[in-house]
């Protein structure tokens, strides 16, 4: 069965999803990318992915099976109001931070099938860790369409709406924590006389290799123990992290992220 994905919003996240869907080479998928007037951006997406583009997305709602809201959270009110005049049972997916299902359900006709997906920046490389939830109103075909979109950008895990609000700190924000760690390590490596490029290679491959080991299913504690001889060099380094209460620091960073997200989410509802 053919599926037409209409993207409302044609920014970075929409591009990651368009790229992912296009690379699946599924002949039954058509894509329309829309925004609110940036024609230069649409031209760019057309050149890169040969997708149909529009600044008048409302006229493409009827022909679409899935509508992806890839606009900023604060643009949702305006977009949903407009969309509600044309929608007729199609699946609506928002990828915006803090939105939730209720916001979509409250602003669309009753029983519109809706889903909320939180991808992360690695979607760009087809390596997102996305978390998602959806309403009970999706039929089997729409669940499959949602899966196609999620699979096109990486891995995914179904969670409750409340869990998504909390776990976005881990899947969505923690990449920034990891990049901070990487940057500090690159600085440390550079201080031993190698170029920044060499330092970056060392650190990025080390993180990639460690991620592959983690993904193999071994626990981080077992992996840590495997490289730590009691009284040895790695143990001395770990001791410094322990003294600085590294675990507690990460907990606090996740908590602070969630507190700020809750404040921003509250502002979104007002
Ligand atoms: N980037 C990420 O890594 C990431 C990760 C997770 C979730 N997200 C979510 O994805 C959404 C989009 O993020 P992004 O990074 O792709 O943003 P972006 O690059 O700034 O793109 C935003 C897009 O939304 C369009 N837009 C804004 N208001 C609109 C309206 N009223 N009607 C139609 N189109 C409108 C813009 O069109 P114009 O150019 O015409 O203004 C632009 O194409 C956000 O809600 C964000 O929370 C992003």
CSV table of C-alpha atoms and ligand atoms in Angstrom, one decimal:
chain,number,residue,atom,x,y,z
A,1,UNK,CA,0.0,0.0,0.0
A,2,UNK,CA,1.4,3.4,-0.9
A,3,UNK,CA,2.1,6.0,1.9
A,4,UNK,CA,2.5,9.7,1.5
A,5,UNK,CA,4.3,11.5,4.2
A,6,UNK,CA,3.6,15.2,4.5
A,7,UNK,CA,6.2,17.1,6.5
A,8,UNK,CA,5.1,20.4,8.0
A,9,UNK,CA,8.4,22.0,8.8
A,10,UNK,CA,11.4,21.5,6.6
A,11,UNK,CA,14.3,22.1,8.9
A,12,UNK,CA,17.0,19.8,10.2
A,13,UNK,CA,14.8,17.2,11.8
A,14,UNK,CA,12.5,16.9,8.8
A,15,UNK,CA,15.6,16.5,6.6
A,16,UNK,CA,16.9,13.7,8.7
A,17,UNK,CA,13.6,11.9,8.3
A,18,UNK,CA,13.3,12.6,4.6
A,19,UNK,CA,16.9,11.3,4.1
A,20,UNK,CA,16.1,8.2,6.1
A,21,UNK,CA,12.8,7.5,4.3
A,22,UNK,CA,14.5,8.1,0.9
A,23,UNK,CA,17.4,5.8,1.7
A,24,UNK,CA,14.9,2.9,2.3
A,25,UNK,CA,14.2,3.0,-1.4
A,26,UNK,CA,10.7,1.9,-0.8
A,27,UNK,CA,8.8,2.6,-4.0
A,28,UNK,CA,5.5,2.9,-2.2
A,29,UNK,CA,6.6,6.0,-0.2
A,30,UNK,CA,6.0,9.5,-1.4
A,31,UNK,CA,7.2,12.6,0.4
A,32,UNK,CA,6.0,16.2,0.5
A,33,UNK,CA,8.0,18.8,2.4
A,34,UNK,CA,6.3,22.0,3.5
A,35,UNK,CA,7.2,25.1,5.4
A,36,UNK,CA,5.9,28.6,5.9
A,37,UNK,CA,7.6,30.3,3.1
A,38,UNK,CA,11.4,29.6,3.0
A,39,UNK,CA,11.5,28.6,-0.7
A,40,UNK,CA,15.3,28.5,-0.8
A,41,UNK,CA,15.2,25.8,1.8
A,42,UNK,CA,12.6,23.9,-0.1
A,43,UNK,CA,14.6,24.1,-3.3
A,44,UNK,CA,17.6,22.7,-1.4
A,45,UNK,CA,15.5,19.7,-0.2
A,46,UNK,CA,14.2,19.2,-3.7
A,47,UNK,CA,17.8,19.2,-5.1
A,48,UNK,CA,19.0,16.8,-2.5
A,49,UNK,CA,16.2,14.3,-2.2
A,50,UNK,CA,13.9,15.0,-5.2
A,51,UNK,CA,10.8,15.3,-3.0
A,52,UNK,CA,7.8,17.4,-3.8
A,53,UNK,CA,7.8,20.7,-1.9
A,54,UNK,CA,5.2,23.3,-0.9
A,55,UNK,CA,4.7,26.5,1.1
A,56,UNK,CA,0.9,25.7,0.9
A,57,UNK,CA,0.9,22.5,2.9
A,58,UNK,CA,-2.8,22.7,3.8
A,59,UNK,CA,-3.7,21.8,0.3
A,60,UNK,CA,-1.7,18.5,0.5
A,61,UNK,CA,-3.3,17.2,3.7
A,62,UNK,CA,-6.1,15.2,2.0
A,63,UNK,CA,-3.7,13.3,-0.3
A,64,UNK,CA,-1.4,12.4,2.6
A,65,UNK,CA,-1.5,9.4,4.9
A,66,UNK,CA,0.9,10.6,7.5
A,67,UNK,CA,1.4,14.2,8.6
A,68,UNK,CA,4.7,14.9,10.5
A,69,UNK,CA,4.8,18.1,12.5
A,70,UNK,CA,8.5,19.0,12.4
A,71,UNK,CA,8.0,22.6,13.5
A,72,UNK,CA,9.2,24.2,16.8
A,73,UNK,CA,7.0,23.5,19.9
A,74,UNK,CA,5.6,27.1,19.9
A,75,UNK,CA,4.4,26.8,16.3
A,76,UNK,CA,2.2,23.9,17.1
A,77,UNK,CA,-0.9,25.9,18.1
A,78,UNK,CA,-1.0,27.7,14.8
A,79,UNK,CA,-0.2,24.6,12.8
A,80,UNK,CA,-2.8,22.4,14.6
A,81,UNK,CA,-5.5,25.0,14.2
A,82,UNK,CA,-4.9,25.1,10.5
A,83,UNK,CA,-4.5,21.4,10.2
A,84,UNK,CA,-7.7,20.6,12.0
A,85,UNK,CA,-9.7,22.2,9.2
A,86,UNK,CA,-8.5,19.7,6.7
A,87,UNK,CA,-7.5,16.5,8.5
A,88,UNK,CA,-9.7,13.4,8.1
A,89,UNK,CA,-8.4,10.4,10.0
A,90,UNK,CA,-4.8,10.6,8.9
A,91,UNK,CA,-2.0,9.8,11.3
A,92,UNK,CA,-0.4,12.9,12.8
A,93,UNK,CA,3.0,12.6,14.4
A,94,UNK,CA,4.8,15.4,16.3
A,95,UNK,CA,8.5,15.3,16.9
A,96,UNK,CA,8.6,18.4,19.0
A,97,UNK,CA,10.1,18.6,22.5
A,98,UNK,CA,7.5,18.8,25.3
A,99,UNK,CA,4.4,18.4,23.2
A,100,UNK,CA,2.7,15.2,24.3
A,101,UNK,CA,-0.4,13.4,23.0
A,102,UNK,CA,-3.0,15.5,24.8
A,103,UNK,CA,-1.9,18.7,23.1
A,104,UNK,CA,-2.4,17.0,19.7
A,105,UNK,CA,-5.7,15.3,20.7
A,106,UNK,CA,-7.2,18.5,22.1
A,107,UNK,CA,-6.4,20.5,19.0
A,108,UNK,CA,-7.5,18.0,16.3
A,109,UNK,CA,-10.9,16.5,15.5
A,110,UNK,CA,-11.9,13.7,18.0
A,111,UNK,CA,-10.2,10.3,17.5
A,112,UNK,CA,-7.6,11.6,15.1
A,113,UNK,CA,-4.8,9.0,15.4
A,114,UNK,CA,-1.8,10.8,16.9
A,115,UNK,CA,1.8,9.9,18.0
A,116,UNK,CA,4.6,11.7,19.7
A,117,UNK,CA,8.1,10.9,18.8
A,118,UNK,CA,11.3,12.2,20.4
A,119,UNK,CA,14.2,11.5,18.1
A,120,UNK,CA,17.7,12.8,18.8
A,121,UNK,CA,20.4,14.6,16.7
A,122,UNK,CA,21.9,11.3,15.6
A,123,UNK,CA,18.8,10.9,13.3
A,124,UNK,CA,21.0,12.8,10.8
A,125,UNK,CA,23.3,9.8,10.6
A,126,UNK,CA,20.4,7.2,10.8
A,127,UNK,CA,21.5,6.4,14.4
A,128,UNK,CA,18.8,8.1,16.5
A,129,UNK,CA,17.7,6.6,19.8
A,130,UNK,CA,14.0,7.7,19.5
A,131,UNK,CA,11.4,7.3,22.2
A,132,UNK,CA,7.7,7.4,21.3
A,133,UNK,CA,4.2,6.9,22.3
A,134,UNK,CA,0.9,6.8,20.4
A,135,UNK,CA,-2.8,7.0,21.0
A,136,UNK,CA,-5.1,3.9,21.0
A,137,UNK,CA,-6.8,5.2,17.8
A,138,UNK,CA,-4.0,4.1,15.4
A,139,UNK,CA,-5.0,1.1,13.2
A,140,UNK,CA,-2.5,-1.6,12.3
A,141,UNK,CA,-1.5,0.1,9.1
A,142,UNK,CA,-0.8,3.4,10.9
A,143,UNK,CA,1.3,1.6,13.5
A,144,UNK,CA,3.3,0.2,10.6
A,145,UNK,CA,3.6,3.7,9.1
A,146,UNK,CA,4.9,5.0,12.4
A,147,UNK,CA,7.4,2.1,12.5
A,148,UNK,CA,8.6,2.9,9.0
A,149,UNK,CA,9.4,6.5,10.0
A,150,UNK,CA,11.1,5.4,13.3
A,151,UNK,CA,13.2,2.7,11.6
A,152,UNK,CA,14.3,5.2,8.9
A,153,UNK,CA,16.2,7.3,11.5
A,154,UNK,CA,17.6,4.6,13.8
A,155,UNK,CA,16.4,2.6,16.9
A,156,UNK,CA,13.3,3.3,18.9
A,157,UNK,CA,11.6,2.3,22.1
A,158,UNK,CA,8.0,2.7,23.1
A,159,UNK,CA,7.5,4.5,26.4
A,160,UNK,CA,4.6,6.1,28.3
A,161,UNK,CA,4.0,9.8,27.7
A,162,UNK,CA,5.3,10.7,31.2
A,163,UNK,CA,8.5,8.6,30.6
A,164,UNK,CA,9.1,10.5,27.4
A,165,UNK,CA,8.9,13.8,29.3
A,166,UNK,CA,11.6,12.5,31.7
A,167,UNK,CA,13.7,10.4,29.4
A,168,UNK,CA,14.2,13.1,26.8
A,169,UNK,CA,17.0,14.3,29.1
A,170,UNK,CA,18.8,11.0,28.6
A,171,UNK,CA,18.2,10.4,24.9
A,172,UNK,CA,17.8,14.0,23.6
A,173,UNK,CA,20.0,16.1,25.9
A,174,UNK,CA,22.7,13.7,27.1
A,175,UNK,CA,24.4,13.7,23.7
A,176,UNK,CA,25.4,17.3,24.6
A,177,UNK,CA,26.8,15.9,27.9
A,178,UNK,CA,28.8,13.3,26.0
A,179,UNK,CA,30.1,15.9,23.5
A,180,UNK,CA,31.2,18.0,26.5
A,181,UNK,CA,33.1,14.9,27.8
A,182,UNK,CA,34.5,14.3,24.3
A,183,UNK,CA,35.7,17.9,24.0
A,184,UNK,CA,37.4,17.8,27.4
A,185,UNK,CA,39.2,14.5,26.4
A,186,UNK,CA,40.2,16.0,23.1
A,187,UNK,CA,41.8,18.9,24.9
A,188,UNK,CA,43.6,16.5,27.2
A,189,UNK,CA,44.9,14.5,24.3
A,190,UNK,CA,46.0,17.6,22.4
A,191,UNK,CA,48.1,18.6,25.4
A,192,UNK,CA,50.4,15.7,24.6
A,193,UNK,CA,51.6,17.1,21.3
A,194,UNK,CA,49.2,15.7,18.7
A,195,UNK,CA,47.1,17.7,16.3
A,196,UNK,CA,43.5,18.4,17.1
A,197,UNK,CA,42.5,16.2,14.2
A,198,UNK,CA,44.5,13.3,15.6
A,199,UNK,CA,43.0,13.9,19.0
A,200,UNK,CA,39.5,14.0,17.6
A,201,UNK,CA,40.1,10.7,15.8
A,202,UNK,CA,41.4,9.0,19.0
A,203,UNK,CA,38.5,10.2,21.0
A,204,UNK,CA,35.7,9.6,18.5
A,205,UNK,CA,36.8,6.0,17.7
A,206,UNK,CA,37.3,5.3,21.5
A,207,UNK,CA,33.7,6.5,22.1
A,208,UNK,CA,32.4,4.6,19.1
A,209,UNK,CA,34.2,1.3,20.1
A,210,UNK,CA,33.0,1.7,23.7
A,211,UNK,CA,29.4,2.2,22.4
A,212,UNK,CA,29.7,-1.0,20.3
A,213,UNK,CA,30.9,-2.9,23.4
A,214,UNK,CA,28.0,-1.4,25.5
A,215,UNK,CA,25.5,-2.3,22.7
A,216,UNK,CA,26.8,-5.9,22.7
A,217,UNK,CA,24.8,-6.3,26.0
A,218,UNK,CA,27.6,-6.3,28.6
A,219,UNK,CA,27.0,-4.1,31.6
A,220,UNK,CA,28.9,-0.8,31.9
A,221,UNK,CA,30.2,-2.0,35.3
A,222,UNK,CA,31.6,-5.2,33.9
A,223,UNK,CA,33.1,-3.3,31.0
A,224,UNK,CA,34.7,-0.8,33.4
A,225,UNK,CA,36.0,-3.6,35.6
A,226,UNK,CA,37.5,-5.3,32.5
A,227,UNK,CA,39.8,-2.3,31.9
A,228,UNK,CA,40.6,-1.5,35.5
A,229,UNK,CA,43.3,-3.4,37.4
A,230,UNK,CA,43.0,-2.7,41.1
A,231,UNK,CA,45.8,-0.3,42.0
A,232,UNK,CA,46.6,0.3,38.3
A,233,UNK,CA,46.7,3.3,36.1
A,234,UNK,CA,43.0,3.4,35.0
A,235,UNK,CA,42.0,2.9,38.6
A,236,UNK,CA,43.9,6.1,39.5
A,237,UNK,CA,42.0,8.1,36.9
A,238,UNK,CA,38.7,6.6,37.9
A,239,UNK,CA,39.4,7.6,41.5
A,240,UNK,CA,39.5,11.3,40.5
A,241,UNK,CA,36.0,10.9,38.9
A,242,UNK,CA,34.8,9.2,42.0
A,243,UNK,CA,36.2,11.9,44.3
A,244,UNK,CA,34.3,14.5,42.2
A,245,UNK,CA,31.1,12.3,42.6
A,246,UNK,CA,30.7,11.8,38.9
A,247,UNK,CA,27.6,9.6,39.2
A,248,UNK,CA,25.9,12.2,41.3
A,249,UNK,CA,26.9,15.0,38.9
A,250,UNK,CA,25.3,13.2,36.0
A,251,UNK,CA,22.1,12.6,38.1
A,252,UNK,CA,22.0,16.3,38.8
A,253,UNK,CA,22.5,17.2,35.2
A,254,UNK,CA,19.6,15.0,34.2
A,255,UNK,CA,17.4,16.5,37.0
A,256,UNK,CA,18.3,20.1,36.0
A,257,UNK,CA,17.4,19.2,32.3
A,258,UNK,CA,14.0,17.8,33.4
A,259,UNK,CA,13.2,20.8,35.7
A,260,UNK,CA,13.9,23.2,32.9
A,261,UNK,CA,11.9,21.1,30.4
A,262,UNK,CA,9.0,21.1,32.8
A,263,UNK,CA,9.1,24.9,33.0
A,264,UNK,CA,9.3,25.2,29.2
A,265,UNK,CA,6.4,22.7,28.9
A,266,UNK,CA,4.3,24.7,31.3
A,267,UNK,CA,4.9,27.9,29.2
A,268,UNK,CA,3.8,25.9,26.1
A,269,UNK,CA,0.5,25.0,27.7
A,270,UNK,CA,-0.3,28.5,28.9
B,1,LIG,N1,17.0,19.0,15.4
B,1,LIG,C1,17.0,18.0,16.3
B,1,LIG,O1,18.0,17.3,16.6
B,1,LIG,C2,15.7,17.6,17.0
B,1,LIG,C3,15.7,16.5,17.9
B,1,LIG,C4,14.4,16.2,18.5
B,1,LIG,C5,13.3,16.9,18.2
B,1,LIG,N2,13.4,18.0,17.4
B,1,LIG,C6,12.2,18.8,17.2
B,1,LIG,O2,12.0,18.9,15.8
B,1,LIG,C7,11.3,20.1,15.5
B,1,LIG,C8,12.0,20.9,14.4
B,1,LIG,O3,13.3,21.1,14.8
B,1,LIG,P1,14.4,21.5,13.7
B,1,LIG,O4,15.7,21.3,14.4
B,1,LIG,O5,14.1,20.7,12.4
B,1,LIG,O6,14.1,23.0,13.5
B,1,LIG,P2,14.4,24.0,12.3
B,1,LIG,O7,15.6,23.5,11.6
B,1,LIG,O8,14.5,25.4,12.9
B,1,LIG,O9,13.2,24.0,11.3
B,1,LIG,C9,11.9,24.4,11.7
B,1,LIG,C10,11.0,24.3,10.5
B,1,LIG,O10,9.7,24.6,11.0
B,1,LIG,C11,9.1,25.5,10.0
B,1,LIG,N3,8.0,26.3,10.6
B,1,LIG,C12,8.1,27.0,11.7
B,1,LIG,N4,6.9,27.6,12.0
B,1,LIG,C13,6.0,27.1,11.0
B,1,LIG,C14,4.6,27.2,10.8
B,1,LIG,N5,3.9,28.0,11.5
B,1,LIG,N6,4.1,26.6,9.7
B,1,LIG,C15,4.9,25.8,8.9
B,1,LIG,N7,6.2,25.6,9.1
B,1,LIG,C16,6.7,26.2,10.2
B,1,LIG,C17,10.2,26.3,9.5
B,1,LIG,O11,9.8,26.9,8.2
B,1,LIG,P3,10.4,28.3,7.7
B,1,LIG,O12,11.9,28.0,7.4
B,1,LIG,O13,9.6,28.5,6.5
B,1,LIG,O14,10.2,29.3,8.8
B,1,LIG,C18,11.3,25.3,9.4
B,1,LIG,O15,11.2,24.6,8.2
B,1,LIG,C19,11.3,20.9,16.9
B,1,LIG,O16,10.0,20.9,17.4
B,1,LIG,C20,12.3,20.2,17.7
B,1,LIG,O17,11.9,20.2,19.1
B,1,LIG,C21,14.6,18.4,16.8
